[in-house]
PDB file of N, CA and C in Angstrom:
ATOM      1  N   LEU R 252       0.837  -1.175  -0.001  1.00  0.00           N
ATOM      2  CA  LEU R 252      -0.009   0.008   0.005  1.00  0.00           C
ATOM      3  C   LEU R 252       0.877   1.234   0.011  1.00  0.00           C
ATOM      4  N   THR R 253       0.704   2.125  -0.961  1.00  0.00           N
ATOM      5  CA  THR R 253       1.464   3.385  -1.030  1.00  0.00           C
ATOM      6  C   THR R 253       0.473   4.548  -1.063  1.00  0.00           C
ATOM      7  N   LEU R 254       0.553   5.432  -0.085  1.00  0.00           N
ATOM      8  CA  LEU R 254      -0.360   6.557   0.022  1.00  0.00           C
ATOM      9  C   LEU R 254       0.350   7.866  -0.262  1.00  0.00           C
ATOM     10  N   PHE R 255      -0.306   8.795  -0.924  1.00  0.00           N
ATOM     11  CA  PHE R 255       0.233  10.119  -1.114  1.00  0.00           C
ATOM     12  C   PHE R 255       0.008  10.939   0.134  1.00  0.00           C
ATOM     13  N   ILE R 256       1.054  11.627   0.627  1.00  0.00           N
ATOM     14  CA  ILE R 256       0.896  12.477   1.796  1.00  0.00           C
ATOM     15  C   ILE R 256       1.505  13.857   1.505  1.00  0.00           C
ATOM     16  N   ASP R 257       1.103  14.835   2.286  1.00  0.00           N
ATOM     17  CA  ASP R 257       1.641  16.172   2.138  1.00  0.00           C
ATOM     18  C   ASP R 257       2.039  16.799   3.476  1.00  0.00           C
ATOM     19  N   LYS R 258       2.025  15.971   4.530  1.00  0.00           N
ATOM     20  CA  LYS R 258       2.423  16.443   5.852  1.00  0.00           C
ATOM     21  C   LYS R 258       3.434  15.457   6.455  1.00  0.00           C
ATOM     22  N   ARG R 259       4.508  16.003   6.977  1.00  0.00           N
ATOM     23  CA  ARG R 259       5.590  15.152   7.538  1.00  0.00           C
ATOM     24  C   ARG R 259       5.088  14.256   8.664  1.00  0.00           C
ATOM     25  N   GLU R 260       4.146  14.715   9.442  1.00  0.00           N
ATOM     26  CA  GLU R 260       3.663  13.932  10.574  1.00  0.00           C
ATOM     27  C   GLU R 260       3.061  12.610  10.140  1.00  0.00           C
ATOM     28  N   GLU R 261       2.567  12.565   8.898  1.00  0.00           N
ATOM     29  CA  GLU R 261       1.953  11.330   8.406  1.00  0.00           C
ATOM     30  C   GLU R 261       2.967  10.231   8.160  1.00  0.00           C
ATOM     31  N   ILE R 262       4.256  10.592   7.993  1.00  0.00           N
ATOM     32  CA  ILE R 262       5.302   9.573   7.790  1.00  0.00           C
ATOM     33  C   ILE R 262       5.336   8.643   9.001  1.00  0.00           C
ATOM     34  N   GLU R 263       5.365   9.198  10.169  1.00  0.00           N
ATOM     35  CA  GLU R 263       5.402   8.406  11.390  1.00  0.00           C
ATOM     36  C   GLU R 263       4.165   7.517  11.513  1.00  0.00           C
ATOM     37  N   LYS R 264       3.014   8.070  11.251  1.00  0.00           N
ATOM     38  CA  LYS R 264       1.772   7.310  11.422  1.00  0.00           C
ATOM     39  C   LYS R 264       1.670   6.130  10.459  1.00  0.00           C
ATOM     40  N   ILE R 265       2.221   6.293   9.258  1.00  0.00           N
ATOM     41  CA  ILE R 265       2.080   5.226   8.233  1.00  0.00           C
ATOM     42  C   ILE R 265       3.316   4.363   8.145  1.00  0.00           C
ATOM     43  N   VAL R 266       4.440   4.930   7.815  1.00  0.00           N
ATOM     44  CA  VAL R 266       5.656   4.136   7.547  1.00  0.00           C
ATOM     45  C   VAL R 266       6.236   3.531   8.815  1.00  0.00           C
ATOM     46  N   LEU R 267       6.451   4.344   9.838  1.00  0.00           N
ATOM     47  CA  LEU R 267       7.121   3.833  11.035  1.00  0.00           C
ATOM     48  C   LEU R 267       6.193   2.918  11.851  1.00  0.00           C
ATOM     49  N   ALA R 268       4.904   2.937  11.563  1.00  0.00           N
ATOM     50  CA  ALA R 268       3.966   2.045  12.211  1.00  0.00           C
ATOM     51  C   ALA R 268       3.726   0.787  11.328  1.00  0.00           C
ATOM     52  N   ASP R 269       4.593   0.622  10.329  1.00  0.00           N
ATOM     53  CA  ASP R 269       4.504  -0.577   9.444  1.00  0.00           C
ATOM     54  C   ASP R 269       3.149  -0.713   8.738  1.00  0.00           C
ATOM     55  N   GLN R 270       2.585   0.429   8.290  1.00  0.00           N
ATOM     56  CA  GLN R 270       1.311   0.395   7.613  1.00  0.00           C
ATOM     57  C   GLN R 270       1.431   0.620   6.114  1.00  0.00           C
ATOM     58  N   GLY R 271       2.655   0.569   5.590  1.00  0.00           N
ATOM     59  CA  GLY R 271       2.893   0.711   4.164  1.00  0.00           C
ATOM     60  C   GLY R 271       3.940   1.758   3.867  1.00  0.00           C
ATOM     61  N   MET R 272       3.960   2.149   2.595  1.00  0.00           N
ATOM     62  CA  MET R 272       4.905   3.180   2.106  1.00  0.00           C
ATOM     63  C   MET R 272       4.110   4.431   1.793  1.00  0.00           C
ATOM     64  N   VAL R 273       4.834   5.518   1.624  1.00  0.00           N
ATOM     65  CA  VAL R 273       4.178   6.792   1.257  1.00  0.00           C
ATOM     66  C   VAL R 273       4.927   7.399   0.093  1.00  0.00           C
ATOM     67  N   LYS R 274       4.217   8.223  -0.662  1.00  0.00           N
ATOM     68  CA  LYS R 274       4.875   9.015  -1.699  1.00  0.00           C
ATOM     69  C   LYS R 274       4.565  10.475  -1.443  1.00  0.00           C
ATOM     70  N   PHE R 275       5.533  11.330  -1.732  1.00  0.00           N
ATOM     71  CA  PHE R 275       5.369  12.742  -1.472  1.00  0.00           C
ATOM     72  C   PHE R 275       6.319  13.538  -2.345  1.00  0.00           C
ATOM     73  N   ASN R 276       6.063  14.859  -2.436  1.00  0.00           N
ATOM     74  CA  ASN R 276       6.965  15.755  -3.186  1.00  0.00           C
ATOM     75  C   ASN R 276       8.184  15.993  -2.338  1.00  0.00           C
ATOM     76  N   LEU R 277       9.357  15.901  -2.988  1.00  0.00           N
ATOM     77  CA  LEU R 277      10.631  16.194  -2.322  1.00  0.00           C
ATOM     78  C   LEU R 277      11.537  16.852  -3.365  1.00  0.00           C
ATOM     79  N   CYS R 278      12.167  17.949  -3.002  1.00  0.00           N
ATOM     80  CA  CYS R 278      12.934  18.743  -3.968  1.00  0.00           C
ATOM     81  C   CYS R 278      14.264  18.130  -4.354  1.00  0.00           C
ATOM     82  N   LEU R 279      14.673  17.028  -3.760  1.00  0.00           N
ATOM     83  CA  LEU R 279      15.903  16.292  -4.044  1.00  0.00           C
ATOM     84  C   LEU R 279      17.153  16.991  -3.596  1.00  0.00           C
ATOM     85  N   ASN R 280      17.025  18.044  -2.808  1.00  0.00           N
ATOM     86  CA  ASN R 280      18.168  18.652  -2.173  1.00  0.00           C
ATOM     87  C   ASN R 280      18.628  17.656  -1.089  1.00  0.00           C
ATOM     88  N   GLU R 281      19.915  17.393  -1.041  1.00  0.00           N
ATOM     89  CA  GLU R 281      20.470  16.406  -0.094  1.00  0.00           C
ATOM     90  C   GLU R 281      20.098  16.740   1.324  1.00  0.00           C
ATOM     91  N   LYS R 282      20.080  18.032   1.661  1.00  0.00           N
ATOM     92  CA  LYS R 282      19.713  18.474   2.997  1.00  0.00           C
ATOM     93  C   LYS R 282      18.269  18.062   3.358  1.00  0.00           C
ATOM     94  N   CYS R 283      17.382  18.236   2.387  1.00  0.00           N
ATOM     95  CA  CYS R 283      15.974  17.870   2.621  1.00  0.00           C
ATOM     96  C   CYS R 283      15.821  16.367   2.819  1.00  0.00           C
ATOM     97  N   GLU R 284      16.519  15.593   1.999  1.00  0.00           N
ATOM     98  CA  GLU R 284      16.440  14.141   2.130  1.00  0.00           C
ATOM     99  C   GLU R 284      16.993  13.696   3.478  1.00  0.00           C
ATOM    100  N   ASP R 285      18.112  14.291   3.890  1.00  0.00           N
ATOM    101  CA  ASP R 285      18.690  13.945   5.215  1.00  0.00           C
ATOM    102  C   ASP R 285      17.749  14.305   6.328  1.00  0.00           C
ATOM    103  N   GLU R 286      17.058  15.439   6.194  1.00  0.00           N
ATOM    104  CA  GLU R 286      16.116  15.892   7.198  1.00  0.00           C
ATOM    105  C   GLU R 286      14.950  14.928   7.352  1.00  0.00           C
ATOM    106  N   ILE R 287      14.469  14.428   6.231  1.00  0.00           N
ATOM    107  CA  ILE R 287      13.323  13.501   6.248  1.00  0.00           C
ATOM    108  C   ILE R 287      13.748  12.139   6.765  1.00  0.00           C
ATOM    109  N   CYS R 288      14.901  11.653   6.326  1.00  0.00           N
ATOM    110  CA  CYS R 288      15.363  10.330   6.749  1.00  0.00           C
ATOM    111  C   CYS R 288      15.852  10.294   8.183  1.00  0.00           C
ATOM    112  N   GLY R 289      16.638  11.292   8.571  1.00  0.00           N
ATOM    113  CA  GLY R 289      17.138  11.364   9.934  1.00  0.00           C
ATOM    114  C   GLY R 289      17.697  10.045  10.423  1.00  0.00           C
ATOM    115  N   ASP R 290      17.314   9.641  11.594  1.00  0.00           N
ATOM    116  CA  ASP R 290      17.739   8.364  12.174  1.00  0.00           C
ATOM    117  C   ASP R 290      16.703   7.273  11.935  1.00  0.00           C
ATOM    118  N   SER R 291      15.784   7.523  11.068  1.00  0.00           N
ATOM    119  CA  SER R 291      14.687   6.599  10.781  1.00  0.00           C
ATOM    120  C   SER R 291      15.191   5.338  10.096  1.00  0.00           C
ATOM    121  N   PRO R 292      14.521   4.208  10.333  1.00  0.00           N
ATOM    122  CA  PRO R 292      14.874   2.991   9.596  1.00  0.00           C
ATOM    123  C   PRO R 292      14.348   3.032   8.153  1.00  0.00           C
ATOM    124  N   ALA R 293      13.633   4.070   7.786  1.00  0.00           N
ATOM    125  CA  ALA R 293      13.057   4.218   6.457  1.00  0.00           C
ATOM    126  C   ALA R 293      13.911   5.181   5.633  1.00  0.00           C
ATOM    127  N   SER R 294      13.744   5.109   4.319  1.00  0.00           N
ATOM    128  CA  SER R 294      14.500   5.964   3.408  1.00  0.00           C
ATOM    129  C   SER R 294      13.758   6.126   2.094  1.00  0.00           C
ATOM    130  N   VAL R 295      14.273   7.010   1.227  1.00  0.00           N
ATOM    131  CA  VAL R 295      13.708   7.161  -0.115  1.00  0.00           C
ATOM    132  C   VAL R 295      14.017   5.882  -0.853  1.00  0.00           C
ATOM    133  N   ARG R 296      12.968   5.194  -1.338  1.00  0.00           N
ATOM    134  CA  ARG R 296      13.145   3.923  -2.042  1.00  0.00           C
ATOM    135  C   ARG R 296      13.322   4.117  -3.540  1.00  0.00           C
ATOM    136  N   CYS R 297      12.642   5.129  -4.085  1.00  0.00           N
ATOM    137  CA  CYS R 297      12.806   5.416  -5.506  1.00  0.00           C
ATOM    138  C   CYS R 297      12.239   6.817  -5.820  1.00  0.00           C
ATOM    139  N   ILE R 298      12.723   7.395  -6.937  1.00  0.00           N
ATOM    140  CA  ILE R 298      12.208   8.642  -7.458  1.00  0.00           C
ATOM    141  C   ILE R 298      11.329   8.287  -8.660  1.00  0.00           C
ATOM    142  N   LEU R 299      10.088   8.674  -8.615  1.00  0.00           N
ATOM    143  CA  LEU R 299       9.138   8.286  -9.648  1.00  0.00           C
ATOM    144  C   LEU R 299       9.306   9.119 -10.938  1.00  0.00           C
ATOM    145  N   PHE R 300       9.057   8.474 -12.059  1.00  0.00           N
ATOM    146  CA  PHE R 300       9.044   9.197 -13.345  1.00  0.00           C
ATOM    147  C   PHE R 300       7.819  10.109 -13.415  1.00  0.00           C
ATOM    148  N   GLU R 301       6.747   9.708 -12.763  1.00  0.00           N
ATOM    149  CA  GLU R 301       5.533  10.466 -12.669  1.00  0.00           C
ATOM    150  C   GLU R 301       5.825  11.851 -12.055  1.00  0.00           C
ATOM    151  N   LYS R 302       5.301  12.890 -12.646  1.00  0.00           N
ATOM    152  CA  LYS R 302       5.508  14.239 -12.112  1.00  0.00           C
ATOM    153  C   LYS R 302       4.215  14.773 -11.537  1.00  0.00           C
ATOM    154  N   GLN R 303       4.325  15.439 -10.408  1.00  0.00           N
ATOM    155  CA  GLN R 303       3.154  16.067  -9.768  1.00  0.00           C
ATOM    156  C   GLN R 303       3.654  17.300  -9.032  1.00  0.00           C
ATOM    157  N   TYR R 304       3.166  18.458  -9.448  1.00  0.00           N
ATOM    158  CA  TYR R 304       3.615  19.684  -8.807  1.00  0.00           C
ATOM    159  C   TYR R 304       3.048  19.806  -7.400  1.00  0.00           C
ATOM    160  N   GLY R 305       3.904  20.254  -6.522  1.00  0.00           N
ATOM    161  CA  GLY R 305       3.509  20.475  -5.115  1.00  0.00           C
ATOM    162  C   GLY R 305       4.672  21.098  -4.351  1.00  0.00           C
ATOM    163  N   LYS R 306       4.597  21.075  -3.072  1.00  0.00           N
ATOM    164  CA  LYS R 306       5.655  21.666  -2.226  1.00  0.00           C
ATOM    165  C   LYS R 306       6.462  20.544  -1.603  1.00  0.00           C
ATOM    166  N   CYS R 307       7.767  20.776  -1.543  1.00  0.00           N
ATOM    167  CA  CYS R 307       8.668  19.815  -0.896  1.00  0.00           C
ATOM    168  C   CYS R 307       8.203  19.616   0.534  1.00  0.00           C
ATOM    169  N   ILE R 308       8.106  18.376   0.983  1.00  0.00           N
ATOM    170  CA  ILE R 308       7.603  18.075   2.321  1.00  0.00           C
ATOM    171  C   ILE R 308       8.583  18.534   3.405  1.00  0.00           C
ATOM    172  N   ALA R 309       9.857  18.761   3.027  1.00  0.00           N
ATOM    173  CA  ALA R 309      10.846  19.194   3.995  1.00  0.00           C
ATOM    174  C   ALA R 309      10.998  20.709   4.055  1.00  0.00           C
ATOM    175  N   CYS R 310      11.216  21.380   2.895  1.00  0.00           N
ATOM    176  CA  CYS R 310      11.529  22.804   2.912  1.00  0.00           C
ATOM    177  C   CYS R 310      10.395  23.695   2.390  1.00  0.00           C
ATOM    178  N   GLY R 311       9.403  23.114   1.724  1.00  0.00           N
ATOM    179  CA  GLY R 311       8.276  23.895   1.255  1.00  0.00           C
ATOM    180  C   GLY R 311       8.448  24.541  -0.108  1.00  0.00           C
ATOM    181  N   CYS R 312       9.613  24.347  -0.779  1.00  0.00           N
ATOM    182  CA  CYS R 312       9.788  24.937  -2.111  1.00  0.00           C
ATOM    183  C   CYS R 312       8.996  24.157  -3.157  1.00  0.00           C
ATOM    184  N   GLU R 313       8.661  24.806  -4.244  1.00  0.00           N
ATOM    185  CA  GLU R 313       7.900  24.175  -5.318  1.00  0.00           C
ATOM    186  C   GLU R 313       8.765  23.130  -6.021  1.00  0.00           C
ATOM    187  N   THR R 314       8.175  21.953  -6.293  1.00  0.00           N
ATOM    188  CA  THR R 314       8.879  20.890  -6.987  1.00  0.00           C
ATOM    189  C   THR R 314       7.892  19.977  -7.706  1.00  0.00           C
ATOM    190  N   ASP R 315       8.354  19.261  -8.710  1.00  0.00           N
ATOM    191  CA  ASP R 315       7.478  18.280  -9.381  1.00  0.00           C
ATOM    192  C   ASP R 315       7.997  16.867  -9.164  1.00  0.00           C
ATOM    193  N   ASN R 316       8.993  16.687  -8.281  1.00  0.00           N
ATOM    194  CA  ASN R 316       9.539  15.350  -8.020  1.00  0.00           C
ATOM    195  C   ASN R 316       8.691  14.632  -6.970  1.00  0.00           C
ATOM    196  N   LEU R 317       8.391  13.396  -7.298  1.00  0.00           N
ATOM    197  CA  LEU R 317       7.674  12.509  -6.366  1.00  0.00           C
ATOM    198  C   LEU R 317       8.624  11.376  -5.959  1.00  0.00           C
ATOM    199  N   VAL R 318       8.660  11.057  -4.673  1.00  0.00           N
ATOM    200  CA  VAL R 318       9.490   9.944  -4.213  1.00  0.00           C
ATOM    201  C   VAL R 318       8.615   8.996  -3.419  1.00  0.00           C
ATOM    202  N   VAL R 319       9.074   7.736  -3.388  1.00  0.00           N
ATOM    203  CA  VAL R 319       8.460   6.725  -2.532  1.00  0.00           C
ATOM    204  C   VAL R 319       9.379   6.542  -1.345  1.00  0.00           C
ATOM    205  N   PHE R 320       8.806   6.564  -0.154  1.00  0.00           N
ATOM    206  CA  PHE R 320       9.574   6.488   1.092  1.00  0.00           C
ATOM    207  C   PHE R 320       9.040   5.338   1.911  1.00  0.00           C
ATOM    208  N   GLY R 321       9.926   4.515   2.416  1.00  0.00           N
ATOM    209  CA  GLY R 321       9.484   3.389   3.242  1.00  0.00           C
ATOM    210  C   GLY R 321      10.657   2.643   3.823  1.00  0.00           C
ATOM    211  N   LYS R 322      10.332   1.591   4.529  1.00  0.00           N
ATOM    212  CA  LYS R 322      11.334   0.740   5.146  1.00  0.00           C
ATOM    213  C   LYS R 322      11.795  -0.311   4.152  1.00  0.00           C
ATOM    214  N   GLY R 323      13.074  -0.629   4.180  1.00  0.00           N
ATOM    215  CA  GLY R 323      13.592  -1.737   3.389  1.00  0.00           C
ATOM    216  C   GLY R 323      13.577  -3.003   4.216  1.00  0.00           C
ATOM    217  N   TYR R 324      13.165  -4.091   3.652  1.00  0.00           N
ATOM    218  CA  TYR R 324      13.079  -5.333   4.449  1.00  0.00           C
ATOM    219  C   TYR R 324      14.071  -6.330   3.926  1.00  0.00           C
TER     220      TYR R 324
END
């Protein structure tokens, strides 16, 4: 199950609670990725070819990049 989210708080509720993966806008700045991943056991699993304009979940800048984020097993 992969859900689209637009709030960072939803990462914890879904991914860290083992309820699936999430996809969200991320600007691909290394700092933003590091901020999202932190010490979490989850990480960016892939960058989608699909484009969807929105705001980076970390810094709020406009981006069309979508990533899938989840735990690796």
